[in-house]
Coordinates of C-alpha atoms in Angstrom, one line a residue:
X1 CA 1.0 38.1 46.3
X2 CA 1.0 35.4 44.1
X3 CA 0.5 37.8 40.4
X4 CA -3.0 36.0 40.1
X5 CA -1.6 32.6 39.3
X6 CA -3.9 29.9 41.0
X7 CA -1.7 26.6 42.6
X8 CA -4.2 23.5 42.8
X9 CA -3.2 20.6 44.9
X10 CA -5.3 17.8 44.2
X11 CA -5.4 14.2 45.6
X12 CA -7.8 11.2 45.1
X13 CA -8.7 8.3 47.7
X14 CA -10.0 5.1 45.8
X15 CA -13.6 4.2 47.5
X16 CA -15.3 0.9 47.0
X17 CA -18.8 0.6 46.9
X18 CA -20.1 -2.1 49.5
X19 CA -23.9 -3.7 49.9
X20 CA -25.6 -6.9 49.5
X21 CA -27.2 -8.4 46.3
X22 CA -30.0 -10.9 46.8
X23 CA -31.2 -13.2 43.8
X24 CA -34.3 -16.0 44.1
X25 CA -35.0 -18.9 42.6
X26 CA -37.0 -21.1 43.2
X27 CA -38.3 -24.9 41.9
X28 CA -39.7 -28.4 42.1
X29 CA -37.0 -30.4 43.2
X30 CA -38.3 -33.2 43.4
X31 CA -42.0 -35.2 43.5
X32 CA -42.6 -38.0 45.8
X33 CA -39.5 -38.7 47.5
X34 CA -38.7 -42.5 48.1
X35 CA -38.0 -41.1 51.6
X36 CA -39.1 -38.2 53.5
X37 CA -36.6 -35.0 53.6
X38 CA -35.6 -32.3 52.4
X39 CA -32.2 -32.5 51.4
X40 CA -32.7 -34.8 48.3
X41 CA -34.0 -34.3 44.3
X42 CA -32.3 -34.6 41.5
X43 CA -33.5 -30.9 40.0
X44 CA -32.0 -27.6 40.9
X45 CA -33.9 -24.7 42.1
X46 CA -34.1 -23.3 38.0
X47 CA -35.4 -26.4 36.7
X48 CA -38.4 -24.8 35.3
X49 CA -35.9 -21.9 33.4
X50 CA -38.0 -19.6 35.5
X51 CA -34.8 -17.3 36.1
X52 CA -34.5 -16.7 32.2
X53 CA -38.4 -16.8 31.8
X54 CA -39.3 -20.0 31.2
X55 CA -42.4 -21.6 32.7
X56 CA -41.6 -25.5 32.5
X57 CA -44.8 -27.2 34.6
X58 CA -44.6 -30.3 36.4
X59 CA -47.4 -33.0 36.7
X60 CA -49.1 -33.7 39.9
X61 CA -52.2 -35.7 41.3
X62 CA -53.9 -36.4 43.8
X63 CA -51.4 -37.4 47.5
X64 CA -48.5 -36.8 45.6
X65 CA -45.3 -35.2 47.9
X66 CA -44.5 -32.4 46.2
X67 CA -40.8 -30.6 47.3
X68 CA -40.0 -27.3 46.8
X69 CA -36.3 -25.5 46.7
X70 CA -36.3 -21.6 47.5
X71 CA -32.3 -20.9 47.0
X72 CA -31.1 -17.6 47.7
X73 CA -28.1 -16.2 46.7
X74 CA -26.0 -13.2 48.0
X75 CA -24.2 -11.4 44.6
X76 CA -22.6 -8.8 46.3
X77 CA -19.5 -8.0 48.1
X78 CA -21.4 -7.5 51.9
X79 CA -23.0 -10.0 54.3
X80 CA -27.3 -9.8 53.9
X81 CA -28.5 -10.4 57.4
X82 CA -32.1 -10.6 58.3
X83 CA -33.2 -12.0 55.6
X84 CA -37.1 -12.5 55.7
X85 CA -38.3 -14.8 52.5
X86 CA -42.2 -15.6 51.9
X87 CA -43.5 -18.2 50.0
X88 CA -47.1 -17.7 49.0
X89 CA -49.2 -20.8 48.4
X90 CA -51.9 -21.0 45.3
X91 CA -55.1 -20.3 46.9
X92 CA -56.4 -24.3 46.4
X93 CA -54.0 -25.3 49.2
X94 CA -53.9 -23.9 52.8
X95 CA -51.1 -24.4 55.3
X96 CA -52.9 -27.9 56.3
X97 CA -50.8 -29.2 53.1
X98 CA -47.3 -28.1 53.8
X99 CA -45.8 -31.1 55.7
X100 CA -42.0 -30.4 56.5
X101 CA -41.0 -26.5 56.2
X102 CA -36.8 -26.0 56.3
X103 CA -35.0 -24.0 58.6
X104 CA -37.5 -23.0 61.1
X105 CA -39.8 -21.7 58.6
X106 CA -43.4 -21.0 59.8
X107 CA -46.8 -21.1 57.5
X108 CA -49.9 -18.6 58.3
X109 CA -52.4 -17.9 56.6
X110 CA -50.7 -19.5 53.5
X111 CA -47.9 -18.0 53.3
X112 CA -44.4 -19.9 54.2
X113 CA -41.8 -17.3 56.0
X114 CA -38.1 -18.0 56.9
X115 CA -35.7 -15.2 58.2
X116 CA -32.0 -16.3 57.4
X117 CA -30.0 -14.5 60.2
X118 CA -27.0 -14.1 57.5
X119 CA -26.2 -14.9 54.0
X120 CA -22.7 -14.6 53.7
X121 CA -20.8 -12.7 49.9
X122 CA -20.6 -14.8 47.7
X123 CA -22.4 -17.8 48.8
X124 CA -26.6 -19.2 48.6
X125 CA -28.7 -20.9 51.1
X126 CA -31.3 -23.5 50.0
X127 CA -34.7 -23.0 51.9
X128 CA -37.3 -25.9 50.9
X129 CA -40.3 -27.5 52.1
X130 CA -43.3 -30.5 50.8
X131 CA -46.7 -29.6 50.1
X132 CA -48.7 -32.3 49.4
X133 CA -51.4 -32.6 46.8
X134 CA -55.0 -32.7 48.7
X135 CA -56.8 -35.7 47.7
X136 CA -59.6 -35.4 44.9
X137 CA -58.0 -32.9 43.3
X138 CA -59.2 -32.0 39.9
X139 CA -58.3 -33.0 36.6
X140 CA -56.4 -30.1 33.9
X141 CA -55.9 -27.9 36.7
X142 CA -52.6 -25.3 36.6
X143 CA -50.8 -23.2 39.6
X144 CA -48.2 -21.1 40.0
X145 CA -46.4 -20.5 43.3
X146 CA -44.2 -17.7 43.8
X147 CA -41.5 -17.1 46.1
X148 CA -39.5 -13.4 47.2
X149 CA -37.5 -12.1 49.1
X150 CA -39.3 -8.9 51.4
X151 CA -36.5 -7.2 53.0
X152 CA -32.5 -7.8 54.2
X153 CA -30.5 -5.6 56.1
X154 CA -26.9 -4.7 55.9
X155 CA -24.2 -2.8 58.2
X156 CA -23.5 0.7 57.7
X157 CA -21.7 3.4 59.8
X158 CA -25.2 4.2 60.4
X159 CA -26.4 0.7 61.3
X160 CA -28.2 -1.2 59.6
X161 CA -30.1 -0.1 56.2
X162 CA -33.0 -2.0 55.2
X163 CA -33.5 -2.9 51.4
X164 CA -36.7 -4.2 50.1
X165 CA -36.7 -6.3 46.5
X166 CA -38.5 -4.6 43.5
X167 CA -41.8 -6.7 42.7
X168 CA -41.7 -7.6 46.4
X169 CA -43.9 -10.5 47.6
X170 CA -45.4 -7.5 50.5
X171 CA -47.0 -4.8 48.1
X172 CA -47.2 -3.0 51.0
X173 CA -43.3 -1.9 51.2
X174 CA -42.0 0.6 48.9
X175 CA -39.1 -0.9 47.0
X176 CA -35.4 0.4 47.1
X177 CA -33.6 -2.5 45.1
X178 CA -33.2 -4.9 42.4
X179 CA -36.0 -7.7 42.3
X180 CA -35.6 -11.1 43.9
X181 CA -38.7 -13.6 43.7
X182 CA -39.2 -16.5 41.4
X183 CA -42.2 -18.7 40.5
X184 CA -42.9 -22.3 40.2
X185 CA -45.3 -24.0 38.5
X186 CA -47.4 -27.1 38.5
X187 CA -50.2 -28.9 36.8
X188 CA -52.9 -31.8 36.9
X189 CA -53.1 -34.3 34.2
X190 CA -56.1 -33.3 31.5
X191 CA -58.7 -35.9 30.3
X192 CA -58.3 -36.8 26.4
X193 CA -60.8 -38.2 23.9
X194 CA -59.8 -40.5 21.4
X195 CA -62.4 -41.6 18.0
X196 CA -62.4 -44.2 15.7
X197 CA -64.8 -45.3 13.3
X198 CA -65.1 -48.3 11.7
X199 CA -67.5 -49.4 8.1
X200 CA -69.1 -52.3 7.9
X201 CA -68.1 -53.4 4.9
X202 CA -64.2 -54.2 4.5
X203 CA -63.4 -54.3 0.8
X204 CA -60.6 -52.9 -1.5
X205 CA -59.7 -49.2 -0.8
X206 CA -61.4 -49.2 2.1
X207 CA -58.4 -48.5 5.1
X208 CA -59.5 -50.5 8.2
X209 CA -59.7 -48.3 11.4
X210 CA -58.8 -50.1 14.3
X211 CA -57.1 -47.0 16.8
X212 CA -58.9 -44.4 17.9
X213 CA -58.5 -41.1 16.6
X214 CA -57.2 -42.7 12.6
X215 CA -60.2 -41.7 10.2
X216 CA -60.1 -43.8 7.0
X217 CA -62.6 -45.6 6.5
X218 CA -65.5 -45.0 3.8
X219 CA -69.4 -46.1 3.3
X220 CA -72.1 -45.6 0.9
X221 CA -75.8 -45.0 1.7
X222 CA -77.3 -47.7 3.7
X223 CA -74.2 -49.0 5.3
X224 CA -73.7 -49.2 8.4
X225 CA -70.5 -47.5 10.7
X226 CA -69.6 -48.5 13.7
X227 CA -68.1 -46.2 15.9
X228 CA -65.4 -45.8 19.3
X229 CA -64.8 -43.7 21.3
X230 CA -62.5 -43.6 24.4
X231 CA -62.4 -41.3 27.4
X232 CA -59.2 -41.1 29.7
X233 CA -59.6 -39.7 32.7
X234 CA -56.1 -39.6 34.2
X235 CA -54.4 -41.4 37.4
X236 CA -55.1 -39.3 40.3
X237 CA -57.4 -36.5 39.2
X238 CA -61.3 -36.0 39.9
X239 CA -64.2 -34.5 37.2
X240 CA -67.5 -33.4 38.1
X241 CA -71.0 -33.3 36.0
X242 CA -68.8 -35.3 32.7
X243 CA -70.6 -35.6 30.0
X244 CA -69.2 -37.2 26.7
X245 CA -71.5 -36.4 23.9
X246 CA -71.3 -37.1 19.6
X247 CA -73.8 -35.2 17.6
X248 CA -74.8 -37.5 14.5
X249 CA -74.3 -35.4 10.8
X250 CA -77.8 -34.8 9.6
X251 CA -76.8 -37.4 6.9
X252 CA -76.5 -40.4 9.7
X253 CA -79.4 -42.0 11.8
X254 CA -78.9 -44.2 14.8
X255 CA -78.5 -47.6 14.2
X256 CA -79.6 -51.0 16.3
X257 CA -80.3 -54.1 15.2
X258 CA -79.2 -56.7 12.3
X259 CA -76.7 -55.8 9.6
X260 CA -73.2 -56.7 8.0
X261 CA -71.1 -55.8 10.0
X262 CA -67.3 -56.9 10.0
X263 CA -67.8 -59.8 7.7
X264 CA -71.0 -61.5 8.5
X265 CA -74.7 -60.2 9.9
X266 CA -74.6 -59.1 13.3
X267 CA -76.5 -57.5 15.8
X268 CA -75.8 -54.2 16.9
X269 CA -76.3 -52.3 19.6
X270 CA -74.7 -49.3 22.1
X271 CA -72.0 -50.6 24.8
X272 CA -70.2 -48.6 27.5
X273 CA -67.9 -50.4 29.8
X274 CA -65.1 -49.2 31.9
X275 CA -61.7 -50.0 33.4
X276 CA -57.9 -48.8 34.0
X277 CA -56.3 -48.2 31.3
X278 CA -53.9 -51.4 31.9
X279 CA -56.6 -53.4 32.0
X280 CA -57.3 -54.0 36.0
X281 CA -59.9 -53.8 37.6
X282 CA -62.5 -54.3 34.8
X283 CA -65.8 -52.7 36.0
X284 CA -69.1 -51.0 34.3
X285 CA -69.7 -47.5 35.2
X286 CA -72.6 -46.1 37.2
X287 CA -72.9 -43.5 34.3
X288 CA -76.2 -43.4 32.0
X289 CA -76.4 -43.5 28.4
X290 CA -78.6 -41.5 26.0
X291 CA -78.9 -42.2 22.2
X292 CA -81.4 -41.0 19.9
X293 CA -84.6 -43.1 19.1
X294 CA -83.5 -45.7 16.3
X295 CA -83.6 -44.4 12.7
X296 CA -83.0 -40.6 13.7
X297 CA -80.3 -38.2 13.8
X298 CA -79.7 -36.4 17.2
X299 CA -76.7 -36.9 19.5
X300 CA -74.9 -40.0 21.5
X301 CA -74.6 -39.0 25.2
X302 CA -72.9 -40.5 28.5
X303 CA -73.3 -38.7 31.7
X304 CA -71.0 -39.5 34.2
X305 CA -71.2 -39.7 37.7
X306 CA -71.4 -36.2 38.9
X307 CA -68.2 -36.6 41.3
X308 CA -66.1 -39.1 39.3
X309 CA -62.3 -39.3 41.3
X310 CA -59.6 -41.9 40.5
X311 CA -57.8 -42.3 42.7
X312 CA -53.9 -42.5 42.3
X313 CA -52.9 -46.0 42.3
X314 CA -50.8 -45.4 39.3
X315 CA -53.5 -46.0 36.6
X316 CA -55.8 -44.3 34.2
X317 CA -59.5 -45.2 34.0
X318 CA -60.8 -45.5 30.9
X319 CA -65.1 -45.3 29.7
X320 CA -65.4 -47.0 26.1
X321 CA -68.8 -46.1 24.6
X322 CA -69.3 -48.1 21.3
X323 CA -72.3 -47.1 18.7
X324 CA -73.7 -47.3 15.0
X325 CA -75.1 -45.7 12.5
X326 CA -76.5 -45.9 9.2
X327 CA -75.5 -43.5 6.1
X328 CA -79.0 -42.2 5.2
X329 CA -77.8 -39.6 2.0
X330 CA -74.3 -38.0 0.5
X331 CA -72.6 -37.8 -2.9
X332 CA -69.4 -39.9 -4.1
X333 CA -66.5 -38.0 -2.2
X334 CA -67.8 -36.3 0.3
X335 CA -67.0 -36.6 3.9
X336 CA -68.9 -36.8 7.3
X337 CA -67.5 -35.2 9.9
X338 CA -68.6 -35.2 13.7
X339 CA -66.7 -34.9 16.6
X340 CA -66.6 -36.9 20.4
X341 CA -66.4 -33.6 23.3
X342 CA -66.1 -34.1 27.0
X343 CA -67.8 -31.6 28.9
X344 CA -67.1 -31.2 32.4
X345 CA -67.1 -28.8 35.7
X346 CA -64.8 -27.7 38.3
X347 CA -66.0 -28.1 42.2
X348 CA -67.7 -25.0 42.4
X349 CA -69.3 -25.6 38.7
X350 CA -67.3 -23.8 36.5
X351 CA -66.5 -25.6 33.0
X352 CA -63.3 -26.9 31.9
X353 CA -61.6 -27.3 28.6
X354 CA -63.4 -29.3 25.9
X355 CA -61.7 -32.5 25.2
X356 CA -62.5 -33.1 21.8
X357 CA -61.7 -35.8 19.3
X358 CA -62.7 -36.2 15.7

C-alpha cells in the first residue's frame, strides 16, 4: 500500500541527431585556359552569386574552352556516400562538346554523371569539366546550365537510407530533403547599331556629328544630310538573313548627286564597305544594297549574306553603310527622327532582338 501517493523515477539520455547535408554549387571557372586541365581558374564555383540568386552571365563565342566547377559540400555531421551528381547540358550542345569530364564522370545523352563514393563531414569536393563552344554559333544567344545532386546515401542501424534533394535534377524521384542543384549561365555577344548624321552645311550653332549614335546636327529645307550608320557584328558569333534597314521621315527624299556638302560641292552617293573593327583585313561585303529611287522617301536597306559567321580571331567585323538625303518640308524647331534596326534570324529562322540605333 502506498495511500495513493504515485513515486516517478525519471531519467533522460542526451541523443544526437546524425545525417548528411549536401549543398551544390556550381560555376564558370574559368574560359579558355592557357593550358588544358581542370584544376585551374581564377573564379570559385559561386562566381555568378547563383547560391544567393544572382544570375551573373559570362561571354562566349564561337571555339572558346569553356570550364565548369560543380563543388559539393557535405554540411552535416555524417559521411554522404554514393553520391550520384548530373549535370544537364542546354539543349544547343550534345555530349560531342564536353572535352575533359573530372573524376570518372560519364556524358549520355547530355547529361554529365559522377558518383562520389564519399564526401566526408565537413568537407567539399570539386567536380568540373570543359565544354567547348561549337563553331558558328550564333550571335545574342543565352543558356543556362544546371547542376544537382539526385540521391546520397548514409549509414544507419538499418543500412543505408537513401535521400533525394528537393528540386532534384531526376523529376522522376520523390524528394525527402533539402535542395542541392545550382545553375550557371552563359551568353553570346549581341550585334549593336550605331547612327550618326551629319548636315551639310557647318555654320554657327550647328554641333558637328562626327560619332555615331550623337544627334546634333540641324538643316533647313533643301539641305542636304548625310548619314552613318555602323553595324557590329561581334568576334566569334554568326547571323543569318541580316538585314539593316532606315526608313526615311516622310519630310526626307533620297539624295544622289552634286551638293554642298562639308564645305565645298561634292558628289554624293550610297557606300557600304566592310572590315574588323581594328581595322584588318579591309574587305567589301557580298551583301546587296537597296535605296529608294532618287527624290523619294521610302527606306535604305542592306541585306546581308544569309549565313554571315566571324569567326573568332579576336576581332569584330564591322558593315559601314553611308547615305543622303535632302530636307523636302518642316517648320523652325522641329525635329526628324528615324531610326537604323538590324533584323536578323536564328538557324532554324526564328527572329532575334532588334538592334536599333537612332
Amino acid at each position: 500500500q502506498n495511500g495513493g501517493i504515485v513515486y516517478q523515477y525519471r531519467d533522460e539520455a542526451p541523443a544526437e541527431w546524425t545525417e548528411p547535408q549536401l549543398d551544390l554549387l556550381k560555376g564558370v571557372k574559368q574560359v579558355d585556359a592557357v593550358a588544358p586541365g581542370l584544376d585551374s581558374g581564377p573564379n570559385g564555383a559561386d562566381f555568378d552569386g547563383s547560391g544567393s540568386g544572382g544570375s551573373t552571365s559570362v561571354e562566349v563565342q564561337s571555339l572558346a574552352d569553356v570550364n565548369f566547377r560543380v563543388d559539393v559540400t557535405n554540411d552535416g555531421n555524417k559521411d554522404a556516400l554514393d553520391t550520384e551528381v548530373r549535370d544537364i547540358l542546354p539543349a544547343d550542345f550534345a555530349c560531342g562538346d564536353v572535352t575533359v569530364i573530372s573524376d570518372s564522370g560519364t556524358c549520355t545523352s547530355g547529361v554529365i554523371s559522377w558518383t562520389v563514393p564519399q564526401i566526408t563531414a565537413g568537407t567539399s569536393v570539386e567536380l568540373a569539366y570543359e565544354l567547348r563552344i561549337p563553331a558558328d554559333t550564333e550571335a545574342d544567344q543565352s543558356w543556362t546550365n544546371t547542376a544537382g545532386v539526385r540521391t546520397y546515401q548514409a549509414l544507419t542501424n538499418d543500412g543505408r537510407y537513401d535521400y533525394f534533394p528537393r528540386d532534384n535534377i531526376d523529376p522522376g524521384v520523390t524528394p525527402n530533403t533539402d535542395a542541392a542543384d545550382d545553375q550557371a549561365f552563359l551568353h553570346t555577344a549581341a550585334p549593336t547599331v550605331a547612327k550618326a548624321q551629319a548636315s551639310g552645311i557647318d555654320e554657327a550653332g550647328n554641333g558637328s556629328n562626327g560619332t555615331p549614335g550623337t544627334p546634333l546636327d540641324r538643316s533647313t529645307i533643301g539641305e542636304v544630310t548625310g548619314y552613318t550608320i555602323v553595324l557590329t557584328i561581334p568576334d566569334g558569333t554568326t547571323v543569318h538573313d541580316g538585314v539593316v534597314s532606315d526608313a526615311l521621315h516622310g519630310s526626307h527624299r533620297y539624295f544622289e548627286g552634286s551638293a554642298r556638302f562639308g564645305g565645298g560641292i561634292s558628289v554624293l552617293g550610297s557606300t557600304v564597305t566592310s572590315s574588323d573593327i581594328d581595322g584588318n583585313g579591309v574587305r567589301l561585303d557580298s551583301g546587296s544594297l537597296t535605296t529608294p529611287a532618287v527624290g523619294s522617301s521610302g527606306t535604305v536597306s542592306y541585306t546581308l549574306p544569309s549565313h554571315y559567321e566571324n569567326p573568332a580571331d579576336g576581332n569584330d567585323h564591322t558593315v559601314t553603310i553611308t547615305f543622303h538625303v535632302q530636307l523636302m518640308s518642316g517648320s523652325a524647331g522641329n525635329t526628324r527622327n528615324n531610326s537604323a534596326d538590324f533584323d536578323f534570324d536564328d538557324a532554324g529562322g526564328g527572329p532575334q532582338t532588334t538592334a536599333t540605333s537612332n
